[in-house]
Coordinates of C-alpha atoms and ligand atoms in Angstrom, one line a residue:
X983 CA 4.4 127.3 26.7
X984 CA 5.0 124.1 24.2
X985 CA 8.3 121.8 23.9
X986 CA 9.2 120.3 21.2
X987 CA 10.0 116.1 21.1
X988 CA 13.1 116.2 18.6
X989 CA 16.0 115.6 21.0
X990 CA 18.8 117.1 18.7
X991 CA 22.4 116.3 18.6
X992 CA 24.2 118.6 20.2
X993 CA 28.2 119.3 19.6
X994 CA 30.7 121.3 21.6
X995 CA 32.6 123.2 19.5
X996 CA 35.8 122.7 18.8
X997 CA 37.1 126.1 18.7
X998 CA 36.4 126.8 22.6
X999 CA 38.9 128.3 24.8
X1000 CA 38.5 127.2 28.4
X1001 CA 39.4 129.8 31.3
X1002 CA 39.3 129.4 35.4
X1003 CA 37.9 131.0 37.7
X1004 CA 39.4 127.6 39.6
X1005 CA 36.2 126.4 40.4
X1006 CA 34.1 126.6 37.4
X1007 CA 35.7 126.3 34.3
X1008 CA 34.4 129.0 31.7
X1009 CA 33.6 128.3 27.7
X1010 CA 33.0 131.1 25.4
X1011 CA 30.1 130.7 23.3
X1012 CA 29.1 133.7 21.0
X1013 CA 30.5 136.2 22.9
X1014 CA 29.6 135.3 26.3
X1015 CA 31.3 132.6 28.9
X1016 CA 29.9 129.7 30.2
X1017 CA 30.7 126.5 32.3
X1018 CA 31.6 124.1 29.5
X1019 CA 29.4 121.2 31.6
X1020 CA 26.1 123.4 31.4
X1021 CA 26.9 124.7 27.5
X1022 CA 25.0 121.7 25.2
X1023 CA 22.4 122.0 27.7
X1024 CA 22.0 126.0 26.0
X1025 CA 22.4 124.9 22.9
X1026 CA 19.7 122.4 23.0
X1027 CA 17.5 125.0 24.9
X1028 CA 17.9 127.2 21.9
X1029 CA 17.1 124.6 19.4
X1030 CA 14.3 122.9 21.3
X1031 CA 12.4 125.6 23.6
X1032 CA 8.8 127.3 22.1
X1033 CA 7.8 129.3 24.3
X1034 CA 4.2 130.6 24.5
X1035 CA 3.2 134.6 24.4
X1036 CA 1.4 133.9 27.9
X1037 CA 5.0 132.9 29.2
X1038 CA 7.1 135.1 31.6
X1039 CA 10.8 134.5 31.6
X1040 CA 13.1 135.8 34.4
X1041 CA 16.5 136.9 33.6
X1042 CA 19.4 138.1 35.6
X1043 CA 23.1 137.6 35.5
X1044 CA 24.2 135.1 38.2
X1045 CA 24.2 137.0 42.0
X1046 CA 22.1 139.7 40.6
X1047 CA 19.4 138.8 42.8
X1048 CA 17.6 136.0 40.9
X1049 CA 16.4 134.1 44.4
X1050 CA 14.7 137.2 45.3
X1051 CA 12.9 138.0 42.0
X1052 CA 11.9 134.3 41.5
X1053 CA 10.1 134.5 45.0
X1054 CA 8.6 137.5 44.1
X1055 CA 7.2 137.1 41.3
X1056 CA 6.0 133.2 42.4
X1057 CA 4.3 135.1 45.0
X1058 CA 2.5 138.0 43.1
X1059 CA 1.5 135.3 40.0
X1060 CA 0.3 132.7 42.9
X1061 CA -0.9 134.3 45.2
X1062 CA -4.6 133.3 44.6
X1063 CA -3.6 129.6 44.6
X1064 CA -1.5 129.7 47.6
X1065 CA -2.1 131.6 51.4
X1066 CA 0.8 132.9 52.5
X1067 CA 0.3 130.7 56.0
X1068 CA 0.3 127.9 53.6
X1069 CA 2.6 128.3 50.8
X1070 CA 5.2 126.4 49.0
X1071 CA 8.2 129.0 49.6
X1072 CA 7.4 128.1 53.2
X1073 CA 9.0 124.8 52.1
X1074 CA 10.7 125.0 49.0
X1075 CA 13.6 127.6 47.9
X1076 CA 12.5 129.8 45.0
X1077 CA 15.1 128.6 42.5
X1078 CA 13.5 124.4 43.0
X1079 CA 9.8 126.1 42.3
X1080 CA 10.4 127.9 39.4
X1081 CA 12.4 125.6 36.0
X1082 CA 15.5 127.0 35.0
X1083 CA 15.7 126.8 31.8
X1084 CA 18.7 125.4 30.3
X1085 CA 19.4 123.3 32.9
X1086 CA 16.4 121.4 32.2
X1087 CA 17.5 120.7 28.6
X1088 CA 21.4 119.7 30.0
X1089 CA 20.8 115.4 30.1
X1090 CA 20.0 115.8 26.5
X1091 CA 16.3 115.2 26.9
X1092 CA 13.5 117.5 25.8
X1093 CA 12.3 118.0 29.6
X1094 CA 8.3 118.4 29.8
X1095 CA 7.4 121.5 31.3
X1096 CA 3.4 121.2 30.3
X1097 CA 2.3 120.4 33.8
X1098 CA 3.4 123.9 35.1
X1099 CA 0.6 126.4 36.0
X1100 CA -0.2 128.8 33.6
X1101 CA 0.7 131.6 33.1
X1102 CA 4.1 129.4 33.0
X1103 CA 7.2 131.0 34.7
X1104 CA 10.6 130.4 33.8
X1105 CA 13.6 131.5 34.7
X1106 CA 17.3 132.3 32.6
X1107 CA 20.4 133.5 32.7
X1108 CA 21.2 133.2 29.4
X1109 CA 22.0 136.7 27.9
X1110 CA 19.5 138.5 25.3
X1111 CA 21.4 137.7 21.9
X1112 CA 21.3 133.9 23.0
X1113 CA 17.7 133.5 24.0
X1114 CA 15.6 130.6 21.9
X1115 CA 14.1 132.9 18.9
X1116 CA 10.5 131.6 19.8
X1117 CA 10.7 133.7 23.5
X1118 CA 11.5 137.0 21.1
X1119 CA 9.1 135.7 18.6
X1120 CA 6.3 134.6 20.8
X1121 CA 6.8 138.6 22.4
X1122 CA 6.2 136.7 25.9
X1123 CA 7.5 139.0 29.1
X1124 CA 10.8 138.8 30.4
X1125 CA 11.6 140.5 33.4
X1126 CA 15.5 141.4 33.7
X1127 CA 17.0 141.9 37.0
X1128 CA 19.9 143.6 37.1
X1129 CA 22.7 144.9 40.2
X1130 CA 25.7 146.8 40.5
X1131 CA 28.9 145.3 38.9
X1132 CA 30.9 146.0 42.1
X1133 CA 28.5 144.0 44.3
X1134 CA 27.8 141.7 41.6
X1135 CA 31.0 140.7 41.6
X1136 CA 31.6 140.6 45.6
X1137 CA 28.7 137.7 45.9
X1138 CA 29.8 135.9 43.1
X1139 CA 33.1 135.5 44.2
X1140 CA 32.0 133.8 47.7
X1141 CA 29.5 132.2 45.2
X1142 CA 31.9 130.5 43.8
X1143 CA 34.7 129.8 46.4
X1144 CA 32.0 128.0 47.9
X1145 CA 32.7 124.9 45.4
X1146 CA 36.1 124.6 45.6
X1147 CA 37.0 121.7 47.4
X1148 CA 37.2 121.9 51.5
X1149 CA 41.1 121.8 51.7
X1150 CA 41.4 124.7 48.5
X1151 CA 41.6 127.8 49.6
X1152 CA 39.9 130.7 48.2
X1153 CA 40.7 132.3 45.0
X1154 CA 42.5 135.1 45.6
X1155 CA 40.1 138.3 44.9
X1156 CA 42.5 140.3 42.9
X1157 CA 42.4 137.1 40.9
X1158 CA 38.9 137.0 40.4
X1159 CA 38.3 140.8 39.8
X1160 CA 41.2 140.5 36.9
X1161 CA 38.9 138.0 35.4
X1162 CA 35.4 139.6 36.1
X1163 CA 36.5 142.9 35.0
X1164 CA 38.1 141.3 31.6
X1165 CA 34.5 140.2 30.5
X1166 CA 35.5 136.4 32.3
X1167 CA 33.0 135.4 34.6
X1168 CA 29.4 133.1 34.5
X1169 CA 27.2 134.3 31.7
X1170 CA 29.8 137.3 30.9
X1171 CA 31.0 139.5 29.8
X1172 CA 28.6 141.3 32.6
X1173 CA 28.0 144.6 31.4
X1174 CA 27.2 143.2 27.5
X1175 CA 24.8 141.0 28.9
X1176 CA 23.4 143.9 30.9
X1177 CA 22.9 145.9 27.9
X1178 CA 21.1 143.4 25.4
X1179 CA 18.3 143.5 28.0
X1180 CA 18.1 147.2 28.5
X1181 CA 18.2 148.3 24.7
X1182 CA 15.3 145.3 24.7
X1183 CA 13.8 147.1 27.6
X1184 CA 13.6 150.6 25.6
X1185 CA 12.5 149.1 22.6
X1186 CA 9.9 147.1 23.7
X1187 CA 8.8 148.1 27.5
X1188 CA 5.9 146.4 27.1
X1189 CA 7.1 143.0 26.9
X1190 CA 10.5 143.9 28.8
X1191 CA 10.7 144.8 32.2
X1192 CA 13.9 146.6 33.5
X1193 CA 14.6 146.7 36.9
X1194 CA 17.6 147.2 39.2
X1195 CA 18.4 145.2 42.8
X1196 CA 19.3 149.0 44.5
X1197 CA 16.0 150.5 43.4
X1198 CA 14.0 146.8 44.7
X1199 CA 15.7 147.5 48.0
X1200 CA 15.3 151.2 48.0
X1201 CA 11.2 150.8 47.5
X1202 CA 10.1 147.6 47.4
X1203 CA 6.5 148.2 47.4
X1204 CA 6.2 150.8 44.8
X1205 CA 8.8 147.9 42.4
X1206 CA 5.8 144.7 43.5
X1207 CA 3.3 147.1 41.9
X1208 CA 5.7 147.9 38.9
X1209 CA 6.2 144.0 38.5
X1210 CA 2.2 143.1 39.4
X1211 CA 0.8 145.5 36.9
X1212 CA 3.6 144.4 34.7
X1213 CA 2.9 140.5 34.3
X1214 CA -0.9 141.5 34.2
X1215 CA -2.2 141.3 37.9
X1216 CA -2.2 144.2 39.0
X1217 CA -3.0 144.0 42.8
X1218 CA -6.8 145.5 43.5
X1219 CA -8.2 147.6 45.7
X1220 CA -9.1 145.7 48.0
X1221 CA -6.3 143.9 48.1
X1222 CA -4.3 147.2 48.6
X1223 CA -6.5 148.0 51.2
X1224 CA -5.5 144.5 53.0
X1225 CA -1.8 145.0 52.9
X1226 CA -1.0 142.1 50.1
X1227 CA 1.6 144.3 48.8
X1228 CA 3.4 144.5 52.2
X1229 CA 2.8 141.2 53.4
X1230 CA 4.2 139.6 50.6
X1231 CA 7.4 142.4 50.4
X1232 CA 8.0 140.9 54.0
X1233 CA 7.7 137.8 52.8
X1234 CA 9.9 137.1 50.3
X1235 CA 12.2 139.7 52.4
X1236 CA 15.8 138.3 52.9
X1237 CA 15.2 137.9 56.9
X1238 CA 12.3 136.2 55.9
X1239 CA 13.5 133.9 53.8
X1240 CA 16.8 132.9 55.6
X1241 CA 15.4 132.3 58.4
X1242 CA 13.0 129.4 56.9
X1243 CA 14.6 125.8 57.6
X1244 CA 14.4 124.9 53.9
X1245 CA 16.9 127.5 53.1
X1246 CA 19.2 127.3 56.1
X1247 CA 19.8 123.5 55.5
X1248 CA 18.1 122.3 52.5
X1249 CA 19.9 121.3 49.3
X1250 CA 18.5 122.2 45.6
X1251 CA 18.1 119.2 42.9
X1252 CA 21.6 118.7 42.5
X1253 CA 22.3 118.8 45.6
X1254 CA 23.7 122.3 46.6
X1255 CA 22.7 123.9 50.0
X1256 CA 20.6 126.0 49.5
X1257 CA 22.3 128.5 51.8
X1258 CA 24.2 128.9 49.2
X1259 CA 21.9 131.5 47.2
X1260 CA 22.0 133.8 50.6
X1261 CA 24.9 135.7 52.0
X1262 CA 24.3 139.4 53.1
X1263 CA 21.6 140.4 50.8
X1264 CA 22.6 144.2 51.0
X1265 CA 24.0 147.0 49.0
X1266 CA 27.5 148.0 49.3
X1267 CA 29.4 145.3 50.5
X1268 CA 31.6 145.6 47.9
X1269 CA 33.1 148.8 50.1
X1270 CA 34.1 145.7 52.3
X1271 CA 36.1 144.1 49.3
X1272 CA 37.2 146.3 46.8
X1273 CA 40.1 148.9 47.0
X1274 CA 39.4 152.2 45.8
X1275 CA 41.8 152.1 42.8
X1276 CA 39.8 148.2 42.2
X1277 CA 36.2 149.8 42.8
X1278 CA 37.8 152.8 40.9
X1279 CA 38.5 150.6 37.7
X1280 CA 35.2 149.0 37.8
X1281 CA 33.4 152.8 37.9
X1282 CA 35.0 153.6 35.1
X1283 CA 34.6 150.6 32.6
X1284 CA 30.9 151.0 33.5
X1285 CA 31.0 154.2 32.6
X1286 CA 32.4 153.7 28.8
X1287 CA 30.4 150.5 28.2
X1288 CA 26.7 151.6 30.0
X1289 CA 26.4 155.4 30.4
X1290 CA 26.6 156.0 26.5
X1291 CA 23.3 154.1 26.3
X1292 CA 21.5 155.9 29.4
X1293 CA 22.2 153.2 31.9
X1294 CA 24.1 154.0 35.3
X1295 CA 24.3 153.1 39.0
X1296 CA 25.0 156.1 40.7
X1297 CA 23.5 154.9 44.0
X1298 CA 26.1 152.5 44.8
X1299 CA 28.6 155.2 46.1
X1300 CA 32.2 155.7 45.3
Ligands
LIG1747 P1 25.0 138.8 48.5 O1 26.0 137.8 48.2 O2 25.5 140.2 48.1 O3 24.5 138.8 49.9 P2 21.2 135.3 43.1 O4 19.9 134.9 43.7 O5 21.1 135.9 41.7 O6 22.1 134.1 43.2 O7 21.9 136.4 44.0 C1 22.3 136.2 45.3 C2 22.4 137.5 46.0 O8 21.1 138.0 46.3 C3 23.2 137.4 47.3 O9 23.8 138.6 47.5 C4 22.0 137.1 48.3 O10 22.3 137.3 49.6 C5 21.0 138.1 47.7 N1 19.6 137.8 48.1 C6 19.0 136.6 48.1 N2 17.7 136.7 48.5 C7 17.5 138.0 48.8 C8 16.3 138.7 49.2 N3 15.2 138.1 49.5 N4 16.5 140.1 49.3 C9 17.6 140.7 49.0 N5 18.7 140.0 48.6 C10 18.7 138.7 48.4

């Protein structure tokens, strides 16, 4: 991974058209919505990032289960460096150890990430079609994590009701559904940005990994090895024989995590609680949330736009 020291000048375009979802106000920018605040910080990502063929890029829509992955994979790629009894996720949420990408570009500086070990892990949410060229060109790994709309949308709705301010009340969820099933919501429209990663996935499997939150939780252990033997580590036999997959499933487990002080009151860099990234961590709360004509529409858009191209979630349940 390499950065580049021209700090560019970045302009908003003119032609944006701003939409609520009351606490996050959404820009569209070539095809997909973003919060006007984080959009030059993209743009200068594109422009500036070169990434290296050893790199490996996480991507996910928001809520999709990006805290999960991040630990995971910081775990399998570290764990040589770092004991388990002794490791910096005991201390530090996921998302604080591992850049995210655009972010880091936001203050309009060229942020150095040379100091980060190697094989350097970053991670995105920026769909495929706007990724800096050099991560396609450099044919570095991306992992893509992906989850039903329907929960997807549940968790980012308490997501994002939880920056409104204290005396606001929530958005209502009908609200919110209108705009998430129109293609409105963070890094949307969701399905679109779904699909530029799986038609990557089929064309290139060998650089882009596909994987989905339902089968994670499903097997776990059989997914670490898909993801070890993925980024090149696959685990060995002796470590198989020691139970490294397991311990570090358990590890990076929801219970496991939320119940580490970092994550119950910690805040990230800009200063968020950390709690934040944690709710339920389960499949099918949207049964909680939706109505069945609501969960019905979703079904059915995700039918028309995914199915067509071989990609469903008929675990999730009607
Ligand atoms: P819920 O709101 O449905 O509980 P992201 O990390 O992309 O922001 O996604 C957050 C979602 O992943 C939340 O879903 C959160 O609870 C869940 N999550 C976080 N850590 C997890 C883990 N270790 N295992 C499973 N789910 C996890």
């Amino acid at each position: 991974m390499a950065t580049s020291n021209i700090v560019p000048e970045h302009e908003v375009p003119l032609s944006i058209v701003e939409k609520g979802w009351k606490s996050l106000h959404l820009t569209q920018y070539q095809g997909f919505w973003r919060p006007l605040k984080f959009l030059s910080g993209v743009m200068a990502c594109r422009e500036c990032f070169e990434a290296c063929k050893d790199d490996i890029i996480l991507n996910t829509t928001p809520k999709s289960g990006t805290t999960w992955l991040t630990a995971l994979t910081f775990t399998i790629l570290s764990h040589t460096r770092h004991d388990l009894d002794n490791h910096p996720l005991l201390t530090t949420n996921p998302r604080e150890l591992v850049p995210y990408t655009s972010a880091r570009y936001a203050d309009g500086k060229v942020p150095d990430l040379t100091n980060l070990p190697s094989p350097c892990l970053l991670s995105s949410h920026l769909p495929y079609e706007l990724l800096p060229t050099s991560i396609i060109e450099s044919n570095c790994r991306i992992i893509y994590l992906c989850r039903n709309p329907k929960d997807t949308f549940v968790s980012l709705w308490y997501f994002l009701n939880n920056f409104l301010p204290e005396d606001e009340p929530p958005v209502p969820i009908e609200e919110a559904f209108e705009l998430f099933h129109g293609g409105i919501s963070i890094f949307g429209p969701f399905w679109e940005h779904l699909l530029g990663y799986w038609k990557a996935s089929l064309e290139r499997p060998e650089r882009v990994l596909f994987m989905k939150y339902e089968e994670l939780k499903k097997d776990p252990t059989f997914h670490l090895r898909r993801l070890a033997e993925f980024l090149g580590f696959p685990f060995s036999l002796e470590e198989e024989r020691q139970g490294l997959v397991e311990k570090i499933e358990r590890f990076c487990s929801f219970e496991s995590l939320t119940s580490l002080e970092v994550n119950q009151s910690g805040k990230t860099r800009r200063g968020n609680p950390n709690k934040n990234f944690f709710r339920r961590g389960i499949v099918g709360d949207w049964k909680n949330h939706l109505t069945a004509e609501t969960s019905e529409k979703l079904d059915q858009l995700s039918q028309q736009k995914l199915e067509a191209f071989g990609l469903t979630f008929k675990d999730v349940g009607k």
